[in-house]
Amino acid sequence: MIIATLNNENSGAKITDFIPLFFFILIIAAFAVSSFISWIRSFSEKVNEYWFVTISNMYIDRKRTNKGRIKRKYYIVADVNEKNMEAQCSLKVYNRAQKGDEVLFFTIGDSEMYCVYPE
């Protein structure tokens, strides 16, 4: 489309008119490549450890960001072998879970522990 516009003598367009468009396309392409690489890497991640646990407590961790927004993380706490374990979960799991329910705690790599509701 750009080459056709530049070849048309009646358009009056110059190559410098399309420089912002080139930068925009470059940014979109960089984002697409980085997303594709993250997607490919996600296939190699494996669950290291997992536990089926009974919920003993739940809480929300609220932190204020630099822009004044409140960032929330939802946590579920369970007693496993007389130790308290806590795992981060999504809002959907947090709203659905109640004390006494069984959930699945798991770790990926050496990162934080996560929680899902088994179905």
Short mmCIF file of C-alpha atoms in Angstrom, two decimals:
data_model
loop_
_atom_site.label_atom_id
_atom_site.label_comp_id
_atom_site.label_asym_id
_atom_site.label_seq_id
_atom_site.Cartn_x
_atom_site.Cartn_y
_atom_site.Cartn_z
CA MET A 1 0.00 0.00 0.00
CA ILE A 2 2.83 2.42 0.87
CA ILE A 3 4.76 1.62 -2.32
CA ALA A 4 1.62 2.06 -4.44
CA THR A 5 0.96 5.43 -2.82
CA LEU A 6 4.54 6.56 -3.40
CA ASN A 7 4.46 5.45 -7.06
CA ASN A 8 1.26 7.40 -7.73
CA GLU A 9 2.26 10.86 -8.90
CA ASN A 10 -1.08 12.41 -7.91
CA SER A 11 -0.85 11.44 -4.24
CA GLY A 12 1.79 14.00 -3.25
CA ALA A 13 3.07 11.64 -0.52
CA LYS A 14 6.73 11.38 0.35
CA ILE A 15 8.60 8.64 2.16
CA THR A 16 9.01 10.91 5.20
CA ASP A 17 5.23 10.97 5.60
CA PHE A 18 5.31 7.29 6.48
CA ILE A 19 8.06 7.35 9.15
CA PRO A 20 5.56 7.34 12.09
CA LEU A 21 3.80 4.41 10.45
CA PHE A 22 7.08 2.49 10.18
CA PHE A 23 7.78 3.05 13.90
CA PHE A 24 4.27 1.90 14.80
CA ILE A 25 4.68 -1.27 12.72
CA LEU A 26 8.10 -1.88 14.30
CA ILE A 27 6.64 -1.62 17.82
CA ILE A 28 3.78 -4.00 16.97
CA ALA A 29 6.22 -6.49 15.42
CA ALA A 30 8.52 -6.37 18.49
CA PHE A 31 5.56 -7.00 20.79
CA ALA A 32 4.39 -9.92 18.62
CA VAL A 33 7.84 -11.52 18.62
CA SER A 34 8.26 -11.16 22.39
CA SER A 35 4.79 -12.62 22.99
CA PHE A 36 5.57 -15.54 20.70
CA ILE A 37 8.84 -16.25 22.52
CA SER A 38 7.06 -16.17 25.93
CA TRP A 39 4.41 -18.52 24.59
CA ILE A 40 7.04 -20.99 23.34
CA ARG A 41 8.92 -20.85 26.67
CA SER A 42 5.72 -21.60 28.60
CA PHE A 43 5.67 -25.11 27.13
CA SER A 44 8.92 -25.98 28.89
CA GLU A 45 7.70 -24.96 32.37
CA LYS A 46 6.83 -27.91 34.56
CA VAL A 47 5.18 -28.24 37.93
CA ASN A 48 7.86 -29.12 40.50
CA GLU A 49 5.76 -29.93 43.53
CA TYR A 50 2.05 -29.99 44.30
CA TRP A 51 -0.18 -30.62 47.30
CA PHE A 52 -3.91 -31.08 47.80
CA VAL A 53 -4.63 -29.04 50.90
CA THR A 54 -7.57 -27.88 52.99
CA ILE A 55 -8.06 -24.11 53.28
CA SER A 56 -7.57 -22.69 56.78
CA ASN A 57 -7.55 -18.96 55.99
CA MET A 58 -7.73 -16.47 53.10
CA TYR A 59 -6.53 -12.88 52.76
CA ILE A 60 -5.96 -10.07 50.27
CA ASP A 61 -2.63 -8.24 50.02
CA ARG A 62 -3.20 -4.63 48.93
CA LYS A 63 -0.39 -2.35 47.83
CA ARG A 64 -0.53 1.13 46.40
CA THR A 65 1.44 1.63 43.17
CA ASN A 66 3.32 4.77 42.15
CA LYS A 67 0.36 5.89 40.03
CA GLY A 68 -2.01 5.75 43.00
CA ARG A 69 -3.74 2.54 41.98
CA ILE A 70 -4.25 -0.29 44.44
CA LYS A 71 -2.74 -3.59 43.35
CA ARG A 72 -4.33 -6.65 44.91
CA LYS A 73 -2.99 -10.17 45.29
CA TYR A 74 -5.21 -12.92 46.61
CA TYR A 75 -3.78 -15.58 48.92
CA ILE A 76 -5.06 -18.82 50.39
CA VAL A 77 -3.45 -20.28 53.54
CA ALA A 78 -3.46 -23.97 54.41
CA ASP A 79 -1.98 -26.10 57.22
CA VAL A 80 0.24 -28.86 55.86
CA ASN A 81 2.11 -31.06 58.33
CA GLU A 82 1.71 -28.42 61.05
CA LYS A 83 3.17 -25.72 58.76
CA ASN A 84 1.31 -22.80 57.27
CA MET A 85 1.64 -22.67 53.50
CA GLU A 86 0.27 -19.80 51.48
CA ALA A 87 -0.27 -19.61 47.75
CA GLN A 88 -1.31 -16.87 45.38
CA CYS A 89 -4.53 -17.42 43.45
CA SER A 90 -6.76 -15.63 40.99
CA LEU A 91 -9.82 -13.59 41.98
CA LYS A 92 -12.10 -16.29 40.54
CA VAL A 93 -10.54 -18.98 42.76
CA TYR A 94 -10.52 -16.65 45.78
CA ASN A 95 -14.23 -15.85 45.42
CA ARG A 96 -15.16 -19.49 44.90
CA ALA A 97 -13.09 -20.97 47.73
CA GLN A 98 -14.29 -21.23 51.32
CA LYS A 99 -12.62 -22.42 54.52
CA GLY A 100 -12.58 -26.20 54.63
CA ASP A 101 -12.52 -26.66 50.83
CA GLU A 102 -9.75 -28.62 49.14
CA VAL A 103 -7.52 -26.80 46.66
CA LEU A 104 -4.33 -27.59 44.79
CA PHE A 105 -1.10 -25.77 45.66
CA PHE A 106 1.77 -26.03 43.17
CA THR A 107 5.13 -24.49 42.33
CA ILE A 108 6.64 -23.86 38.92
CA GLY A 109 10.42 -23.79 38.97
CA ASP A 110 11.77 -21.99 42.02
CA SER A 111 9.10 -19.33 41.85
CA GLU A 112 6.19 -18.52 44.11
CA MET A 113 3.51 -21.03 45.05
CA TYR A 114 0.17 -20.83 43.21
CA CYS A 115 -3.27 -22.20 43.90
CA VAL A 116 -6.10 -23.55 41.73
CA TYR A 117 -9.50 -24.98 42.46
CA PRO A 118 -9.63 -28.62 41.27
CA GLU A 119 -12.54 -29.47 39.03
#
